[in-house]
CSV table of C-alpha atoms in Angstrom, one decimal:
chain,number,residue,atom,x,y,z
Y,1,MET,CA,-55.5,0.5,41.2
Y,2,THR,CA,-58.5,-2.0,42.5
Y,3,MET,CA,-62.0,-0.8,40.9
Y,4,ASN,CA,-61.4,-2.1,37.2
Y,5,LEU,CA,-63.7,-0.7,34.4
Y,6,ILE,CA,-63.9,-4.6,33.0
Y,7,THR,CA,-66.1,-4.2,29.7
Y,8,GLY,CA,-64.6,-0.9,29.2
Y,9,LYS,CA,-62.0,0.5,26.4
Y,10,ALA,CA,-58.4,0.7,28.6
Y,11,GLY,CA,-56.2,0.5,25.2
Y,12,ALA,CA,-54.5,-2.4,25.8
Y,13,PRO,CA,-56.3,-6.3,27.1
Y,14,HIS,CA,-57.1,-6.1,30.1
Y,15,ILE,CA,-60.3,-8.8,30.5
Y,16,THR,CA,-59.0,-11.5,31.8
Y,17,SER,CA,-61.0,-15.3,32.6
Y,18,SER,CA,-61.4,-14.3,35.8
Y,19,ASP,CA,-63.3,-11.0,35.6
Y,20,GLN,CA,-65.3,-13.0,33.4
Y,21,GLY,CA,-66.0,-15.9,35.4
Y,22,ALA,CA,-66.7,-13.9,38.3
Y,23,MET,CA,-69.2,-12.0,36.4
Y,24,GLN,CA,-71.2,-15.1,34.5
Y,25,ALA,CA,-70.5,-16.7,38.7
Y,26,GLY,CA,-72.3,-13.7,39.7
Y,27,LEU,CA,-75.1,-13.9,36.8
Y,28,VAL,CA,-76.5,-18.2,37.2
Y,29,GLY,CA,-74.7,-18.6,40.5
Y,30,ASN,CA,-71.3,-19.6,41.8
Y,31,GLY,CA,-71.9,-23.8,41.2
Y,32,ASN,CA,-71.3,-25.8,38.3
Y,33,TYR,CA,-73.9,-25.8,35.5
Y,34,LEU,CA,-75.8,-28.3,32.9
Y,35,LEU,CA,-77.8,-26.0,29.8
Y,36,GLN,CA,-79.8,-26.8,27.5
Y,37,VAL,CA,-78.1,-28.2,23.7
Y,38,SER,CA,-79.6,-27.3,20.2
Y,39,ASP,CA,-82.8,-29.5,20.5
Y,40,GLY,CA,-83.4,-27.6,23.9
Y,41,LYS,CA,-83.1,-30.9,26.0
Y,42,PHE,CA,-80.4,-31.1,29.1
Y,43,PRO,CA,-78.3,-34.1,28.2
Y,44,ALA,CA,-77.4,-37.2,30.0
Y,45,VAL,CA,-73.7,-39.5,30.1
Y,46,THR,CA,-74.9,-43.3,29.3
Y,47,MET,CA,-73.2,-46.4,29.4
Y,48,GLN,CA,-71.6,-48.1,26.0
Y,49,SER,CA,-70.3,-51.1,28.1
Y,50,ALA,CA,-68.8,-52.6,31.8
Y,51,ASN,CA,-65.8,-50.2,30.9
Y,52,LYS,CA,-67.1,-47.1,28.6
Y,53,ALA,CA,-69.3,-44.4,29.8
Y,54,LEU,CA,-70.1,-41.9,27.1
Y,55,VAL,CA,-70.0,-37.6,27.3
Y,56,PRO,CA,-71.9,-36.2,25.4
Y,57,VAL,CA,-72.4,-33.4,23.6
Y,58,LEU,CA,-73.1,-30.4,26.5
Y,59,ASN,CA,-72.8,-27.7,27.4
Y,60,LEU,CA,-71.5,-26.1,31.5
Y,61,VAL,CA,-71.1,-23.5,33.3
Y,62,ILE,CA,-68.5,-24.4,36.0
Y,63,GLU,CA,-68.1,-21.6,38.6
Y,64,GLY,CA,-68.8,-19.1,36.3
Y,65,ARG,CA,-66.4,-20.5,33.7
Y,66,TYR,CA,-68.1,-21.4,30.5
Y,67,ALA,CA,-66.9,-24.9,28.8
Y,68,ARG,CA,-68.2,-27.3,26.5
Y,69,VAL,CA,-67.7,-30.8,25.1
Y,70,THR,CA,-67.9,-29.9,21.6
Y,71,ALA,CA,-68.3,-33.8,20.4
Y,72,ALA,CA,-68.7,-37.6,22.4
Y,73,GLU,CA,-66.3,-38.6,24.3
Y,74,THR,CA,-66.0,-41.6,25.8
Y,75,VAL,CA,-64.3,-42.0,29.1
Y,76,THR,CA,-62.7,-45.1,30.5
Y,77,ILE,CA,-64.8,-46.7,33.6
Y,78,GLU,CA,-62.0,-49.6,35.9
Y,79,SER,CA,-63.9,-52.9,35.1
Y,80,GLY,CA,-65.9,-54.0,39.0
Y,81,VAL,CA,-65.2,-56.9,40.8
Y,82,THR,CA,-67.8,-59.6,41.6
Y,83,GLY,CA,-69.7,-59.3,44.7
Y,84,ARG,CA,-68.2,-55.6,45.3
Y,85,ASN,CA,-69.7,-52.0,45.2
Y,86,ARG,CA,-68.4,-49.4,44.0
Y,87,ASN,CA,-69.3,-45.7,42.6
Y,88,ASP,CA,-67.1,-43.9,40.4
Y,89,LEU,CA,-67.2,-40.0,39.5
Y,90,ILE,CA,-66.9,-38.7,36.3
Y,91,CYS,CA,-65.7,-35.1,36.7
Y,92,VAL,CA,-64.5,-32.5,34.6
Y,93,LYS,CA,-60.8,-31.7,35.9
Y,94,TYR,CA,-59.8,-28.2,35.8
Y,95,THR,CA,-56.2,-26.4,35.9
Y,96,ARG,CA,-53.9,-23.9,36.2
Y,97,ASP,CA,-51.0,-23.3,35.8
Y,98,SER,CA,-47.8,-21.0,36.9
Y,99,ASN,CA,-48.5,-18.9,34.3
Y,100,ASN,CA,-52.3,-18.9,34.8
Y,101,ILE,CA,-53.1,-20.8,31.9
Y,102,GLU,CA,-56.6,-22.7,32.5
Y,103,THR,CA,-57.4,-26.0,30.8
Y,104,ILE,CA,-59.9,-28.3,31.6
Y,105,ALA,CA,-60.5,-32.1,30.4
Y,106,LEU,CA,-62.6,-35.1,31.6
Y,107,ALA,CA,-61.3,-37.7,34.3
Y,108,VAL,CA,-62.5,-39.9,36.9
Y,109,LEU,CA,-62.7,-40.5,40.3
Y,110,LYS,CA,-62.1,-43.7,41.7
Y,111,GLY,CA,-64.5,-45.4,44.8
Y,112,THR,CA,-64.0,-47.1,47.0
Y,113,ALA,CA,-65.2,-51.4,46.3
Y,114,THR,CA,-67.0,-52.2,49.6
Y,115,SER,CA,-70.1,-55.4,50.5
Y,116,GLY,CA,-72.2,-53.2,51.2
Y,117,THR,CA,-73.3,-50.0,50.1
Y,118,ALA,CA,-71.2,-47.8,47.5
Y,119,ALA,CA,-70.2,-43.9,48.4
Y,120,ASP,CA,-68.8,-41.3,46.5
Y,121,PRO,CA,-65.0,-41.0,46.3
Y,122,THR,CA,-63.8,-38.1,48.3
Y,123,VAL,CA,-63.3,-34.8,45.9
Y,124,PRO,CA,-60.2,-32.7,46.3
Y,125,SER,CA,-60.8,-29.9,47.9
Y,126,GLY,CA,-60.5,-27.1,45.2
Y,127,SER,CA,-62.3,-23.9,43.5
Y,128,ILE,CA,-62.1,-22.3,40.5
Y,129,LEU,CA,-63.2,-18.7,41.8
Y,130,ASN,CA,-60.8,-18.7,44.9
Y,131,ASN,CA,-57.7,-19.2,42.5
Y,132,SER,CA,-57.4,-22.8,43.3
Y,133,GLY,CA,-54.2,-24.9,41.4
Y,134,THR,CA,-56.5,-27.8,40.2
Y,135,VAL,CA,-59.9,-28.3,40.7
Y,136,TRP,CA,-62.5,-31.5,40.1
Y,137,ILE,CA,-66.0,-31.2,39.3
Y,138,PRO,CA,-68.6,-34.4,39.4
Y,139,ILE,CA,-70.5,-34.2,36.6
Y,140,ALA,CA,-72.1,-37.8,36.9
Y,141,ARG,CA,-71.8,-41.0,39.1
Y,142,ILE,CA,-71.3,-44.1,37.9
Y,143,PRO,CA,-72.6,-46.7,40.1
Y,144,ILE,CA,-70.7,-50.6,39.6
Y,145,SER,CA,-72.3,-53.2,41.2
Y,146,GLY,CA,-70.3,-56.7,40.8
Y,147,ILE,CA,-69.2,-56.0,37.0
Y,148,THR,CA,-72.5,-54.7,35.8
Y,149,ALA,CA,-72.2,-50.6,35.5
Y,150,GLY,CA,-75.4,-49.2,36.4
Y,151,THR,CA,-77.2,-46.2,34.7
Y,152,PRO,CA,-75.1,-43.0,35.5
Y,153,VAL,CA,-76.5,-40.6,37.0
Y,154,MET,CA,-76.5,-36.7,36.4
Y,155,LEU,CA,-74.9,-34.7,39.4
Y,156,VAL,CA,-74.6,-31.3,37.3
Y,157,LYS,CA,-77.1,-29.1,38.3
Y,158,GLN,CA,-79.6,-28.4,35.2
Y,159,LEU,CA,-79.8,-24.4,34.0
Y,160,PRO,CA,-83.2,-23.4,32.7
Y,161,PRO,CA,-83.1,-20.7,30.3
Y,162,MET,CA,-83.9,-17.7,30.9
Y,163,SER,CA,-86.9,-17.5,28.2
Y,164,GLN,CA,-88.6,-20.8,30.6
Y,165,LEU,CA,-87.6,-18.6,33.7
Y,166,TRP,CA,-89.7,-15.9,32.9
Y,167,ASP,CA,-92.6,-17.4,31.7
Y,168,SER,CA,-92.7,-19.2,35.1
Y,169,VAL,CA,-92.9,-15.8,37.2
Y,170,THR,CA,-95.9,-14.2,37.2
Y,171,GLN,CA,-96.4,-10.6,36.3
Y,172,THR,CA,-99.4,-8.7,36.7
Y,173,CYS,CA,-101.6,-5.7,35.4
Y,174,GLN,CA,-103.9,-3.5,38.3
Y,175,LEU,CA,-106.6,-1.9,36.6
Y,176,GLN,CA,-108.8,1.1,38.3
Y,177,TRP,CA,-112.5,2.7,36.8
Y,178,GLN,CA,-112.3,4.8,34.3
Y,179,SER,CA,-115.0,7.1,36.5
Y,180,THR,CA,-116.6,5.4,39.4
Y,181,GLY,CA,-119.7,7.7,38.8
Y,182,SER,CA,-119.8,6.7,35.0
Y,183,PHE,CA,-119.0,3.1,35.8
Y,184,VAL,CA,-120.3,1.9,39.0
Y,185,GLY,CA,-118.4,-1.3,39.9
Y,186,SER,CA,-120.1,-4.9,41.6
Y,187,PRO,CA,-119.0,-5.2,45.4
Y,188,TYR,CA,-119.2,-8.5,44.9
Y,189,GLY,CA,-116.6,-8.2,41.4
Y,190,GLY,CA,-113.5,-9.2,40.1
Y,191,GLY,CA,-110.4,-7.6,41.0
Y,192,ASN,CA,-109.7,-5.6,37.7
Y,193,ILE,CA,-106.5,-7.4,37.3
Y,194,PHE,CA,-104.2,-9.4,34.8
Y,195,THR,CA,-101.8,-12.2,35.7
Y,196,VAL,CA,-100.0,-13.1,32.9
Y,197,LYS,CA,-97.8,-16.9,34.1
Y,198,ASN,CA,-97.0,-19.9,32.0
Y,199,GLY,CA,-97.9,-18.5,28.7
Y,200,LEU,CA,-101.3,-17.7,30.2
Y,201,ILE,CA,-103.1,-14.9,30.5
Y,202,PHE,CA,-105.8,-14.6,33.3
Y,203,VAL,CA,-108.5,-11.9,33.1
Y,204,ASP,CA,-110.2,-10.6,36.3
Y,205,LEU,CA,-112.2,-7.7,35.0
Y,206,ALA,CA,-114.8,-6.8,37.9
Y,207,SER,CA,-118.9,-6.4,36.8
Y,208,PHE,CA,-120.3,-2.8,36.5
Y,209,GLN,CA,-123.3,-0.9,36.1
Y,210,SER,CA,-123.1,2.6,33.9
Y,211,THR,CA,-124.6,5.7,34.3
Y,212,VAL,CA,-123.5,6.9,31.2
Y,213,ASN,CA,-124.4,6.3,27.6
Y,214,VAL,CA,-121.0,5.6,25.9
Y,215,GLY,CA,-119.7,3.4,22.4
Y,216,ASN,CA,-116.3,2.0,22.5
Y,217,PHE,CA,-114.4,3.0,25.4
Y,218,GLN,CA,-111.9,2.6,27.8
Y,219,VAL,CA,-114.2,1.4,30.9
Y,220,TRP,CA,-110.7,0.8,32.8
Y,221,GLN,CA,-107.2,2.2,33.1
Y,222,TYR,CA,-103.5,1.4,33.7
Y,223,LYS,CA,-103.0,1.9,37.5
Y,224,SER,CA,-100.1,-0.7,37.4
Y,225,GLY,CA,-97.8,-3.4,36.7
Y,226,ILE,CA,-96.8,-4.4,33.5
Y,227,LYS,CA,-98.8,-3.5,30.1
Y,228,PRO,CA,-98.7,-5.8,26.5
Y,229,SER,CA,-96.5,-4.8,24.0
Y,230,LYS,CA,-99.2,-5.3,21.5
Y,231,THR,CA,-102.9,-4.7,21.8
Y,232,VAL,CA,-104.4,-7.6,23.2
Y,233,GLY,CA,-108.0,-9.1,22.0
Y,234,LEU,CA,-109.5,-10.3,25.0
Y,235,GLY,CA,-112.8,-11.7,23.1
Y,236,CYS,CA,-116.0,-11.5,25.0
Y,237,ILE,CA,-115.6,-10.6,28.5
Y,238,ALA,CA,-119.1,-10.3,29.6
Y,239,ASN,CA,-122.8,-10.4,29.6
Y,240,VAL,CA,-125.3,-7.1,29.3
Y,241,SER,CA,-128.1,-7.8,32.2
Y,242,GLY,CA,-131.7,-7.8,30.1
Y,243,HIS,CA,-129.8,-8.7,26.6
Y,244,SER,CA,-128.8,-11.4,24.4
Y,245,TYR,CA,-125.1,-10.7,23.6
Y,246,GLY,CA,-122.0,-10.5,25.2
Y,247,LYS,CA,-119.1,-7.7,25.1
Y,248,GLN,CA,-115.2,-7.6,23.6
Y,249,ALA,CA,-112.7,-5.9,25.1
Y,250,ASN,CA,-109.2,-5.3,24.2
Y,251,TRP,CA,-105.6,-4.6,26.8
Y,252,ASN,CA,-104.1,-2.1,24.9
Y,253,THR,CA,-100.9,-0.9,25.2
Y,254,ASP,CA,-100.9,1.5,27.5
Y,255,GLY,CA,-102.4,-0.7,29.9
Y,256,SER,CA,-106.4,0.1,29.7
Y,257,VAL,CA,-108.8,-2.1,28.5
Y,258,THR,CA,-111.3,-0.7,25.8
Y,259,LEU,CA,-114.6,-2.3,26.1
Y,260,ILE,CA,-116.2,-2.5,22.5
Y,261,GLY,CA,-119.4,-2.0,22.0
Y,262,GLY,CA,-120.3,0.5,23.9
Y,263,VAL,CA,-123.2,0.5,26.9
Y,264,SER,CA,-126.1,2.4,27.9
Y,265,THR,CA,-127.8,3.9,31.2
Y,266,GLY,CA,-128.6,1.4,32.9
Y,267,ASP,CA,-126.7,-1.8,31.4
Y,268,ILE,CA,-125.5,-4.1,34.7
Y,269,ILE,CA,-122.2,-5.5,32.8
Y,270,GLN,CA,-121.1,-8.8,34.2
Y,271,CYS,CA,-118.4,-9.8,33.7
Y,272,PHE,CA,-116.6,-13.0,33.9
Y,273,GLN,CA,-113.0,-15.3,34.7
Y,274,LYS,CA,-111.6,-16.4,31.4
Y,275,VAL,CA,-107.8,-16.9,30.2
Y,276,ILE,CA,-106.4,-16.8,26.9
Y,277,PRO,CA,-103.1,-17.5,25.9
Y,278,VAL,CA,-100.3,-14.8,25.3
Y,279,PRO,CA,-100.4,-14.2,21.7
Y,280,ASP,CA,-97.6,-14.5,19.6
Y,281,GLY,CA,-95.3,-12.4,19.8
Y,282,VAL,CA,-96.8,-10.3,22.7
Y,283,ILE,CA,-93.9,-9.4,25.3
Y,284,PHE,CA,-95.1,-7.5,28.8
Y,285,SER,CA,-93.2,-4.9,30.3
């Protein structure tokens, strides 16, 4: 049988590291990635001396396998030579033996010394996803000029948490008039759309003239897009022509927008664009 229900109950152990690795690679990518640690930062390799590189506590996803350095570890770098330049690579060395037992360890690939510009050493070919027995995954370059080791350069890509990725996504809610006869939109008004991006709500409601008398009323109805998980107070969103007061509004959980305070026949509601922060605890779906 070539099809398996990986996360289903089979009555016997059947989930392998290859199964889990393939899923994680499918979710985050086939490459090698550095994750944030508990303080929200991406750690970096540093030099303790000309011969000692310190690999800090860090989290990695390497071709779908999740790996951790749980305590800072020192890696020895061979001394440089006066007048010569060299690049060494600090790597995660992955191995799989004949019994499919997998191990990883930090290791160094030594570059070739030269009087000119140093090049990185050749990384042996191999892929965890292709079941190679040995795979080298470079995580940092150590540039060595003469006997001096320079600042390590991190080579593994940073993978932000999903919360940040979600914040960077633009989400929109398109609105429509509850009645185009009761609320006659201005031909030069806004787009009747909310845009949510990077923790901010961009409010763009169109101006209109009312032909009815109403109190608190859902002037704008939901058409498409996202809805807030909680009612969002938009604050003052409009002025009323001929009067010295503004209008408040709420964005409701059904996606509609309620104008607070009512309008009268003939009132011209002049809406304006504004930006407000997403309130704590509000999510959009």
